[in-house]
XYZ file of C-alpha atoms in Angstrom:
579
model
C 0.000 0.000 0.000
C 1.125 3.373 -0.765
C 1.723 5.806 2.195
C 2.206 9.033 1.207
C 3.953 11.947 4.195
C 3.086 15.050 4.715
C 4.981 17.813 6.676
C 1.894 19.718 8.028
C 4.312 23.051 8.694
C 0.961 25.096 9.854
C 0.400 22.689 12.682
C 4.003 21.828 13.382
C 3.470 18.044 12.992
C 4.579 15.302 11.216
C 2.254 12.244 10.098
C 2.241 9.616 7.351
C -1.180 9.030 6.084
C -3.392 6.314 4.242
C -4.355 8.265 1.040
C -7.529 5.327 0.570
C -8.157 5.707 4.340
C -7.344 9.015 5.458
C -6.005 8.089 9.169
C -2.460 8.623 10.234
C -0.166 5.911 9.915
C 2.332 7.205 12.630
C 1.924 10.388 14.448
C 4.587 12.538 15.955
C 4.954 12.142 19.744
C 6.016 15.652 20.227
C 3.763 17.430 22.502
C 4.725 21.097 21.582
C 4.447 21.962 18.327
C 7.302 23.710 15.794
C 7.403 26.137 13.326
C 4.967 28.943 13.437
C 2.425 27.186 15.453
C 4.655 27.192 18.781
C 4.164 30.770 18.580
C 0.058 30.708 18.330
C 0.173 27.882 20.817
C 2.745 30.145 23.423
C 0.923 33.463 22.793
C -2.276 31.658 23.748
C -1.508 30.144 26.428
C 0.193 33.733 27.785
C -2.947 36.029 26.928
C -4.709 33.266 28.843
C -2.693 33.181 32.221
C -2.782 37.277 31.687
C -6.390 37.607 31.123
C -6.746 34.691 34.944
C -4.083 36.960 36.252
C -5.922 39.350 38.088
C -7.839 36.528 39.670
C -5.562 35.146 40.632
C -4.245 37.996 42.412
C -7.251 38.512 44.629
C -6.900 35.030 45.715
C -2.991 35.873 46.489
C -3.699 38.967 48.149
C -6.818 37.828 50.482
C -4.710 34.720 51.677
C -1.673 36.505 52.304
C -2.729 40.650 52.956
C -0.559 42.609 54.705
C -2.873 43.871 57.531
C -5.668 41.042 58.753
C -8.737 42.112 59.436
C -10.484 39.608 58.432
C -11.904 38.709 62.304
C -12.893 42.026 62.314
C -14.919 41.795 59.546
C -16.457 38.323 59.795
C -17.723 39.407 63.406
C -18.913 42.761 62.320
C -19.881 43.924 58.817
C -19.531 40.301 57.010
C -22.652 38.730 58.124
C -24.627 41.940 56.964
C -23.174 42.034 53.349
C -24.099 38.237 52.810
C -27.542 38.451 54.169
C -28.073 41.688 52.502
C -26.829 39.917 48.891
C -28.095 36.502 49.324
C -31.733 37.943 50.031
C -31.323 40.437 46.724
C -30.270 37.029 44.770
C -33.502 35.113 45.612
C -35.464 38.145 45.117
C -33.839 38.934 41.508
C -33.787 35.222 41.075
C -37.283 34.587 41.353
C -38.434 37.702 39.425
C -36.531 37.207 36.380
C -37.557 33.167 36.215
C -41.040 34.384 36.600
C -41.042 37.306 34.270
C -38.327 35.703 31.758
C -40.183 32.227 31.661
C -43.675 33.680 31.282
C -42.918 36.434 28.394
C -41.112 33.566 26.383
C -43.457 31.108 26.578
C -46.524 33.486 25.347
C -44.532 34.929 22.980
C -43.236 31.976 21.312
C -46.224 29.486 21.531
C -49.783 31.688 21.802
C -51.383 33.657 19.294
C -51.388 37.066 20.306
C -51.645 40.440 19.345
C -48.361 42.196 18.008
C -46.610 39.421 18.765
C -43.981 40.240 16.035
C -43.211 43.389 18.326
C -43.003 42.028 21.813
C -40.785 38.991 20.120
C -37.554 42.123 20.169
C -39.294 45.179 22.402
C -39.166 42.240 25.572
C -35.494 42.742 25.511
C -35.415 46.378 25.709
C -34.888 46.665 29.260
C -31.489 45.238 28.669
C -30.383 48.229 27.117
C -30.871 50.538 30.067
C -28.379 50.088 32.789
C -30.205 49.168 36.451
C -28.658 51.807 38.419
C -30.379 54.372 35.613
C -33.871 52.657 36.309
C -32.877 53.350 39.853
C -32.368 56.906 39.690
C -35.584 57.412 37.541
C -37.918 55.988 39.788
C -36.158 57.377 42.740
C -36.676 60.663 40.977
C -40.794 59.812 40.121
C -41.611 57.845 43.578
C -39.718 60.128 46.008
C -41.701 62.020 48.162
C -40.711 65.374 46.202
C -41.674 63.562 42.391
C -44.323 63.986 40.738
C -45.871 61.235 41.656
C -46.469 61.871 45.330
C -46.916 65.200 44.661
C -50.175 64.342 42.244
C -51.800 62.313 45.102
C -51.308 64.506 47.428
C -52.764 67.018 44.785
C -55.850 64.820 44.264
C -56.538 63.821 47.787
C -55.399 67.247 49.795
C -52.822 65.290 51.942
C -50.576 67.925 53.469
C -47.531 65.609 55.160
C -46.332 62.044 54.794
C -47.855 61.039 57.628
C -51.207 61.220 55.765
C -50.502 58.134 53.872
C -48.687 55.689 53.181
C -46.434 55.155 50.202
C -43.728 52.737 49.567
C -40.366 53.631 49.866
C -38.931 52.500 46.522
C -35.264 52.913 48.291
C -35.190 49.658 49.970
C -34.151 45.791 48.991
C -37.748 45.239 47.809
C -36.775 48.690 45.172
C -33.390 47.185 44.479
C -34.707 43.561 43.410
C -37.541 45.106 41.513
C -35.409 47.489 39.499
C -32.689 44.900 39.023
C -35.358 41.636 37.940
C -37.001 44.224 34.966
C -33.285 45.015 33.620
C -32.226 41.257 34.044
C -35.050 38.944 33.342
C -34.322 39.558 29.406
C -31.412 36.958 29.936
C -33.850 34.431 31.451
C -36.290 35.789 28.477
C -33.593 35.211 25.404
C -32.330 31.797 26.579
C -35.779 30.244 27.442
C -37.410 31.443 23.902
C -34.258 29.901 21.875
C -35.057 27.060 23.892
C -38.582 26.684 23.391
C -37.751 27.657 19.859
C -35.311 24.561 19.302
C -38.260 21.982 20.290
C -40.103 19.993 18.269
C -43.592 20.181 17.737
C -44.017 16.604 17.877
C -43.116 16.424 21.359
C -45.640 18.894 22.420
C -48.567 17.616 20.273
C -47.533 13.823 21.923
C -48.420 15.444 25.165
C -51.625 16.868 24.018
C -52.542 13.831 22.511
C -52.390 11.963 25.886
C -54.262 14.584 27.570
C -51.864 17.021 28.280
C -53.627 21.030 28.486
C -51.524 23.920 27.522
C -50.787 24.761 30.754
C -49.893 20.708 31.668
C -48.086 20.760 29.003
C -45.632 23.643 29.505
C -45.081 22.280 32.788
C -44.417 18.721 32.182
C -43.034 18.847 28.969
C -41.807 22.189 27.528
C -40.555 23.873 30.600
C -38.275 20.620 31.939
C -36.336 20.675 28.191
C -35.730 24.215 28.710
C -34.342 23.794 32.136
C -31.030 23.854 31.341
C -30.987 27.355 29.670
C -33.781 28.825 32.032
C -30.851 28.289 34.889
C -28.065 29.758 32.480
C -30.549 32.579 32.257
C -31.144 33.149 36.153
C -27.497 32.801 36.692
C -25.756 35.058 34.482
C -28.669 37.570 36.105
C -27.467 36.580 38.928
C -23.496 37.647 38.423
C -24.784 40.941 37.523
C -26.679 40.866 40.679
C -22.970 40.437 42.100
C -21.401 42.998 39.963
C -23.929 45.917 40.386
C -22.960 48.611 42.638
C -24.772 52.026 41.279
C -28.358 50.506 42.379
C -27.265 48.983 46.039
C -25.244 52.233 46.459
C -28.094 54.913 45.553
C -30.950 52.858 47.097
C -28.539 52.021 50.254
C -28.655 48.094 50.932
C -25.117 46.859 51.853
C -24.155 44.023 49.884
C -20.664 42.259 49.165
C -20.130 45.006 46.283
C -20.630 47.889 48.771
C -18.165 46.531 51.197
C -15.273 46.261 49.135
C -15.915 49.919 48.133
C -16.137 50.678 51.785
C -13.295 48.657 53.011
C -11.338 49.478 50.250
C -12.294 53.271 49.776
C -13.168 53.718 53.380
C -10.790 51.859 55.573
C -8.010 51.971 52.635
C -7.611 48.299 53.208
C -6.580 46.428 50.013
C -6.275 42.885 51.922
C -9.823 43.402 53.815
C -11.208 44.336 50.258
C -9.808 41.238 48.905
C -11.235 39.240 51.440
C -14.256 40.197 50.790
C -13.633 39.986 46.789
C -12.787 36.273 47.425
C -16.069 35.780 49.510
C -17.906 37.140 46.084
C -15.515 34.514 44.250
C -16.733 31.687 46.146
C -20.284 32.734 45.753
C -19.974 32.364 42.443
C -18.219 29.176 42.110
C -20.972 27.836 44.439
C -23.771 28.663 42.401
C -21.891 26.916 39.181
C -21.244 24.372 40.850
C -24.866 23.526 42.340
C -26.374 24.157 39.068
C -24.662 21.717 37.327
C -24.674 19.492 40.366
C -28.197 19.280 40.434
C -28.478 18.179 36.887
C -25.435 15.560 36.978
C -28.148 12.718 36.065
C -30.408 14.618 34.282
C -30.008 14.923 30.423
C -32.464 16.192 28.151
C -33.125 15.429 24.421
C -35.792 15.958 21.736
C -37.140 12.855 20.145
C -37.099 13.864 16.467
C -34.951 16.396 14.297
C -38.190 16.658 12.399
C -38.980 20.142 12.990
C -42.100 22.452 11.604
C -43.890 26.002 12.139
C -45.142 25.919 15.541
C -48.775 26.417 15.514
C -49.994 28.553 18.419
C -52.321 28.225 20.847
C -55.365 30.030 21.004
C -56.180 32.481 23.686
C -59.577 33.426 25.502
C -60.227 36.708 26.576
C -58.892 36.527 29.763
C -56.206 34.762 29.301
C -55.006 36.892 26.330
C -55.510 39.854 28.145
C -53.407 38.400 31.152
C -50.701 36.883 28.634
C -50.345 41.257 26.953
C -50.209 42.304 30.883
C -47.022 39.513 30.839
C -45.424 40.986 27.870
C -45.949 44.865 28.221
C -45.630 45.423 31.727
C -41.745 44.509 31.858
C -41.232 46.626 28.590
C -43.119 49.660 30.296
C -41.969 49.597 33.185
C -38.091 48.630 31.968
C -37.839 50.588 29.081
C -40.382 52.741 27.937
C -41.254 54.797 31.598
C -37.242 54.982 31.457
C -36.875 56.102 28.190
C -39.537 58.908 28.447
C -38.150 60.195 31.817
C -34.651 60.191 30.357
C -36.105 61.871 27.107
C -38.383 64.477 29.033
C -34.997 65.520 30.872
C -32.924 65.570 28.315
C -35.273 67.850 26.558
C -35.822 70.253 29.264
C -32.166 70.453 30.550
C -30.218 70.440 27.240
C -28.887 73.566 27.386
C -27.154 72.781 31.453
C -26.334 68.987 29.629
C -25.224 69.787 26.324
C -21.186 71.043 27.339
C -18.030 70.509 26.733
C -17.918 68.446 29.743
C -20.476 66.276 28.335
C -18.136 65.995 25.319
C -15.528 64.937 27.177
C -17.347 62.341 29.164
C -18.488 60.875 25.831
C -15.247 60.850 24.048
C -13.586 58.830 27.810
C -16.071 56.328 27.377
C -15.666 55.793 23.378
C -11.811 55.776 23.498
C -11.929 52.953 26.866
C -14.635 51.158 25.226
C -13.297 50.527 21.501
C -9.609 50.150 23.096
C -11.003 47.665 24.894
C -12.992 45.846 22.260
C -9.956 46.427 20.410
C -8.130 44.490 23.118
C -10.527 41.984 23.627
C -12.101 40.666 20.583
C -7.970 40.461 19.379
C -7.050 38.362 22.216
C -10.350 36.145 22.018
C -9.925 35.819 18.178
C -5.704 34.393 18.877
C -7.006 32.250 21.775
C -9.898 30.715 19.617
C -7.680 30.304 16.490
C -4.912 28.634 18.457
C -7.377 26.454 20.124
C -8.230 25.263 16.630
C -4.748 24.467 15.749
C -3.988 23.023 18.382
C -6.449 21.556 20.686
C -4.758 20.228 23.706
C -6.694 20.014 26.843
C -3.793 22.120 28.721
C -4.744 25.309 26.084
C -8.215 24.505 27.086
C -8.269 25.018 30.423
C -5.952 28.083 30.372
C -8.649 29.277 28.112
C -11.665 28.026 30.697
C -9.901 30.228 33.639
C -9.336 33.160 31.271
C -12.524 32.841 30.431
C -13.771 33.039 34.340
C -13.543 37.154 33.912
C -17.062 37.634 33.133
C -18.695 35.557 36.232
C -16.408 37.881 38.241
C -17.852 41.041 39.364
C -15.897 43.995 38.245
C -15.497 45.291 42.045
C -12.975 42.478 42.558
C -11.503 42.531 38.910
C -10.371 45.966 39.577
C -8.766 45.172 43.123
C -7.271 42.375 41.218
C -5.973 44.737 38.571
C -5.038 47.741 40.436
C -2.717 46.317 43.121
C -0.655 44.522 40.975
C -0.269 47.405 38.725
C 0.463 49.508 41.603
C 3.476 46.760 42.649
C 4.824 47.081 39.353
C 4.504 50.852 39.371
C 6.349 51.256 42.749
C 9.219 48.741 41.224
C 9.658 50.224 38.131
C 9.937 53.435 39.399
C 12.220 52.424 42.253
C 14.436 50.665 40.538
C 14.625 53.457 38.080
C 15.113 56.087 41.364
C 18.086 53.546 42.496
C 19.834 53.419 39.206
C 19.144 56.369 37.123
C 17.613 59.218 39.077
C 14.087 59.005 37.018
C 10.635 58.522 38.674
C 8.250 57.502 36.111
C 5.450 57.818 38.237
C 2.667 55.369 37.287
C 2.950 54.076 34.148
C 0.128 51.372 34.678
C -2.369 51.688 38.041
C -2.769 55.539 37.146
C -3.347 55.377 33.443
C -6.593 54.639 31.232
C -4.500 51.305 30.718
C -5.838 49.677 33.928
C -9.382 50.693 32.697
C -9.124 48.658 29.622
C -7.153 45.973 31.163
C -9.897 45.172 33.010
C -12.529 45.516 30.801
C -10.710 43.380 28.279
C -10.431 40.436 31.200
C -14.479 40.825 32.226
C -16.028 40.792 28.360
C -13.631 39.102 26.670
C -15.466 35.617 27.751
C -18.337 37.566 25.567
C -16.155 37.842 22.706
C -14.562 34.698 23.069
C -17.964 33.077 22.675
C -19.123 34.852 19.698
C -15.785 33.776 17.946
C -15.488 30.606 18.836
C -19.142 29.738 17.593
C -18.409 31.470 14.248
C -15.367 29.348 13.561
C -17.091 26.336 14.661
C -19.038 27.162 11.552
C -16.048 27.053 9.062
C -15.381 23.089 8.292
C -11.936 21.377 8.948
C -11.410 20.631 5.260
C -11.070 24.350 4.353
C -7.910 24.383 6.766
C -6.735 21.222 5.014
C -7.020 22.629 1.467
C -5.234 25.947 2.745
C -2.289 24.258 4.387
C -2.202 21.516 0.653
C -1.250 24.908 -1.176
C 1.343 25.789 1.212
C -0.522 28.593 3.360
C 0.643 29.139 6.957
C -1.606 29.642 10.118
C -1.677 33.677 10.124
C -2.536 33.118 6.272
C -4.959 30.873 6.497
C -6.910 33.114 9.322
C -6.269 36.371 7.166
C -7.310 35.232 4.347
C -9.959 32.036 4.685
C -11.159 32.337 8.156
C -11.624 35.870 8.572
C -13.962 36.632 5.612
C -15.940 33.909 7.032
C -16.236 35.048 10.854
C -16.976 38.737 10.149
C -19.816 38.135 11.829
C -19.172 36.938 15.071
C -16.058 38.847 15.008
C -18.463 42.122 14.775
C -21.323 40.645 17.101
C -18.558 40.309 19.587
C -17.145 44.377 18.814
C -20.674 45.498 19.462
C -20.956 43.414 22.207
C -18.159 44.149 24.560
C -18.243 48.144 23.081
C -22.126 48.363 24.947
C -21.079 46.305 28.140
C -17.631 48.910 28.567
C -19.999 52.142 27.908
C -22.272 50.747 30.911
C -19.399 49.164 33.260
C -19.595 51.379 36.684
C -17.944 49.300 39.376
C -14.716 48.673 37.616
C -14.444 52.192 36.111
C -15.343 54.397 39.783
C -12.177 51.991 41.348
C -9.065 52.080 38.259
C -10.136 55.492 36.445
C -7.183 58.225 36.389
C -7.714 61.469 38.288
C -9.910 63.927 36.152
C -11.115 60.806 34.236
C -14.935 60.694 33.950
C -16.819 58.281 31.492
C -20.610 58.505 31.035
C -21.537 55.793 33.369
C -19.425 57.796 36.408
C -20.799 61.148 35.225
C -24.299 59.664 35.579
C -23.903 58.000 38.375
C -22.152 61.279 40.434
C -24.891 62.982 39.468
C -27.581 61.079 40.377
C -25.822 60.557 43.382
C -26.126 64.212 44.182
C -29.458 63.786 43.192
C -29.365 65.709 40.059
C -30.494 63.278 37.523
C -31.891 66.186 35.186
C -28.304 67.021 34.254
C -27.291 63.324 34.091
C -30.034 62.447 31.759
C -28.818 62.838 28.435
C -25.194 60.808 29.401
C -27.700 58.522 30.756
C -29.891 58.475 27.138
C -26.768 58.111 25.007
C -25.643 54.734 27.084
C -29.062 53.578 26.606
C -29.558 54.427 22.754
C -25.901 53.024 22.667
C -27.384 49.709 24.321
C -30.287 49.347 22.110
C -28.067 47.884 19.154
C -27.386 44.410 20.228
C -30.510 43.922 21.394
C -32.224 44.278 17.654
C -29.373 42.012 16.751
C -30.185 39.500 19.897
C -33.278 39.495 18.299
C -32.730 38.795 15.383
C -30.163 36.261 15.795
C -32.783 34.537 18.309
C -35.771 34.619 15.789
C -33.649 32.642 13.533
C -32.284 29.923 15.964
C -35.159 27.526 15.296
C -33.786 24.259 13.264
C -35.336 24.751 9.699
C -35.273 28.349 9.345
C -35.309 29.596 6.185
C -34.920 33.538 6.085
């Protein structure tokens, strides 16, 4: 038989191959490649310890800080901040289940009216940042708004005492205003999954008996579990991560006390403590999710797939199933959007400076370095996962990958003091030896800023990527490397035309979640270094939310693009779409 070899330069192997068969005859023990594929498979593997880096630095600097005060704060404030977070997490986590479950089940199986419109407009409240539905209703429901003002108005109440009201500035405000800006990832993931099931499956229940109703709960809603929980836990991690709601409505959560202890008590090692706590909330909840389904697995019965027919609605229940569906948008979006609108209207002239300007042009130049940063380093890591896919690149990749389950509190302690080490060295040793302070080159610079955005969204971007060249077959690689092309050719020139898409869902994508990122930015900005999201946020703070309001409409106009393409990309999803 004829074997024919073939020096594979691209990949940095060596095989001799069956040309009938197509299987490798011998294969080359090496485990690290040569040629120009040790240096995808090196500069991989070092964006990926880079990008887990400032992980793992929390976890270095909480076990080992240099002052302890971690009795202090276990018998004191530490009980408060996880009471105080795991009560918002059950709160959020049952509100966006029930609204995220509910809209995507009546939108994707019922008839109803303007159902083409809800289908996108129920993911509108993703565009507008919580702490912004904070301050607007905080602005309406205060006992100054308008609001209070018109019953008192109606009814001739003179005081407070003369009725009651609730106070929206309490943990039953905070987990109302985060569930309607965070049940659109329960809503997203649970309509792609109802989307991907087969009809058949549903009419087999119906045929045994099975209601609407008995059927979405025996049958529909148990093959969605497994994105439903995706859903309620990436709401979840932004639960974790948000700090302009807790803040401005004052509940004390883990978020608030590393700004306290940090900002406060200038204690990095007590902040990192606490950033570590957050860390091991987080791996908990992974962990239990997937526990709890270790034995479960969950399959349609048929890749037979057809136009899902709709159910039919009575009166009531249609009218209930348009409550489902517009009350989330109005009150997420649209009562929002008008306040933001009114104010930006009516205060343009105090709003419209070169301040404002300035503000805007901070958070475009952090947000497309950043996507800049981190849609390169996610494109490398995916490519030289594809080249060479080793289970040691994969897990570097995994833990880089970690960044967006952390909040960006403790990604910026993680960030900051080792930048700050670095500075001090650098600029010591360069004291010592030369007479020159640089000053800080790293910690005080917009670079620490888009450091750590590039570490949080580049699991976003990685994502995006990856499924995009999952897309492009392994034979096109083959045929590249046949005519002689090498690894950075291959990507310029086949791969890249091919993944324009992803590679721009994952620009727009990391671009809207930098113009919104608060935490991260109010910790590692510069001195004199505003962004939208801190101008807003100081503001409202200050409660002056008529001056903030057109930063705060520009993020949200900004955030309205990728949920049109969201919807888009979800409306297609079903197996056997044609358009």
């Amino acid at each position: 038989m004829l074997a024919v070899k073939q020096d594979y330069r691209a990949s940095g192997s060596s095989e001799t191959f069956d040309p009938l068969n197509s299987r490798p005859l011998v294969r080359s023990m090496r485990w690290w490649p040569q040629g120009q594929s040790s240096w995808w498979l090196g500069g991989a593997m070092v964006i990926a310890l880079l990008v887990a880096a400032p992980i793992v630095a929390v976890v270095y600097l909480a076990l080992f800080p240099t002052e302890n005060i971690w009795p202090h704060l276990a018998s004191t404030m530490l009980p408060r901040y996880l009471s105080n977070t795991f009560i918002l997490m059950i709160g959020v986590g049952i509100g966006v289940t029930l609204m995220g479950v509910s809209s995507a089940w009546v939108v994707t199986m019922c008839r109803l009216p303007g159902k083409r419109f809800f289908e996108w407009a129920m993911l509108l409240p993703m565009a507008v940042p919580a702490y912004i539905v904070a301050y607007v209703y905080t602005d309406l429901l205060e006992y100054a708004g308008p609001v209070q003002g018109t019953i008192r108005g109606w009814f001739g109440f003179e005081s407070a005492r003369d009725y009651w009201f609730p106070d929206i500035r309490t943990k039953g405000g905070a987990i109302l205003v985060l569930s309607l800006t965070l049940y659109p990832y329960v809503y997203m993931l649970a309509r792609a999954a109802f989307l991907s099931q087969s009809v058949c499956v549903l009419e087999a229940a119906r045929v045994l008996g099975r209601g609407p109703w008995n059927a979405f709960v025996t049958v529909a809603l148990p093959l969605a579990r497994p994105a439903i929980v995706v859903g309620v836990i990436i709401a979840l991690m932004e639960t974790l991560n948000d700090f302009g709601t807790i803040d401005f409505f004052a509940v004390h959560t883990l978020t608030a006390g590393i700004f306290n202890v940090w900002l406060g008590m200038g204690n990095a090692g007590g902040a990192a403590q606490i950033a570590l706590t957050m860390l091991v909330v987080v791996v908990v909840l992974i962990v239990a999710e997937r526990y709890s389904r270790r034995r479960q697995r969950f399959h349609d019965t048929t890749s037979r797939f057809q136009e899902l027919p709709g159910y039919e609605l009575g009166l009531g229940a249609k009218t209930a199933a348009l409550l489902i569906c517009s009350l989330p948008i109005v009150l997420g979006f649209v009562i929002p959007a008008l306040v933001l609108i009114y104010y930006s209207v009516g205060y343009f002239d105090q709003s419209w400076t070169s301040d404002f300007f300035e503000f805007a042009r901070n958070s475009l130049l952090v947000s497309w370095l950043a996507t800049l940063m981190a849609v390169g380093a996610a494109l490398f890591l995916a490519y030289a996962l594809r080249l060479f896919p080793k289970p040691a690149l994969r897990a570097c990749i995994r833990l880089a990958s970690v960044g967006y389950a952390v909040p960006g509190a403790v990604l910026a302690i993680g960030v900051l003091v080792p930048f700050a080490g670095l500075d001090n060295a650098i600029d010591g040793f360069l004291r010592d030896n030369f007479g020159i302070s640089t000053g800080l080159l790293l910690s005080g610079t917009i670079f620490a800023i888009v450091f750590a955005y590039s570490v949080r969204f580049m699991a976003v971007s990685y994502g995006s990527i990856e499924a995009a060249l999952g897309k492009v077959r392994p034979s096109m690689d083959d045929a590249a490397r046949t005519l002689g092309e090498t690894p950075f050719g291959t990507l310029r020139r086949i791969h890249f035309p091919l993944v324009r898409g992803g590679i721009l869902a994952a620009c727009v994508l990391v671009f809207v979640d930098s113009m919104k990122e608060l935490p991260a930015t109010l910790i590692l900005r510069p001195f004199n270094f505003d962004t939208l999201a801190t101008h807003v946020y100081q503001y409202a703070k200050d409660e002056m939310i008529e001056q903030a309001a057109l930063g705060a409409l520009t993020i949200v106009l900004v955030g309205v693009i990728p949920v049109v393409m969201l919807s888009r990309a979800i409306s297609r999803s079903r197996p056997g779409h044609s358009n």
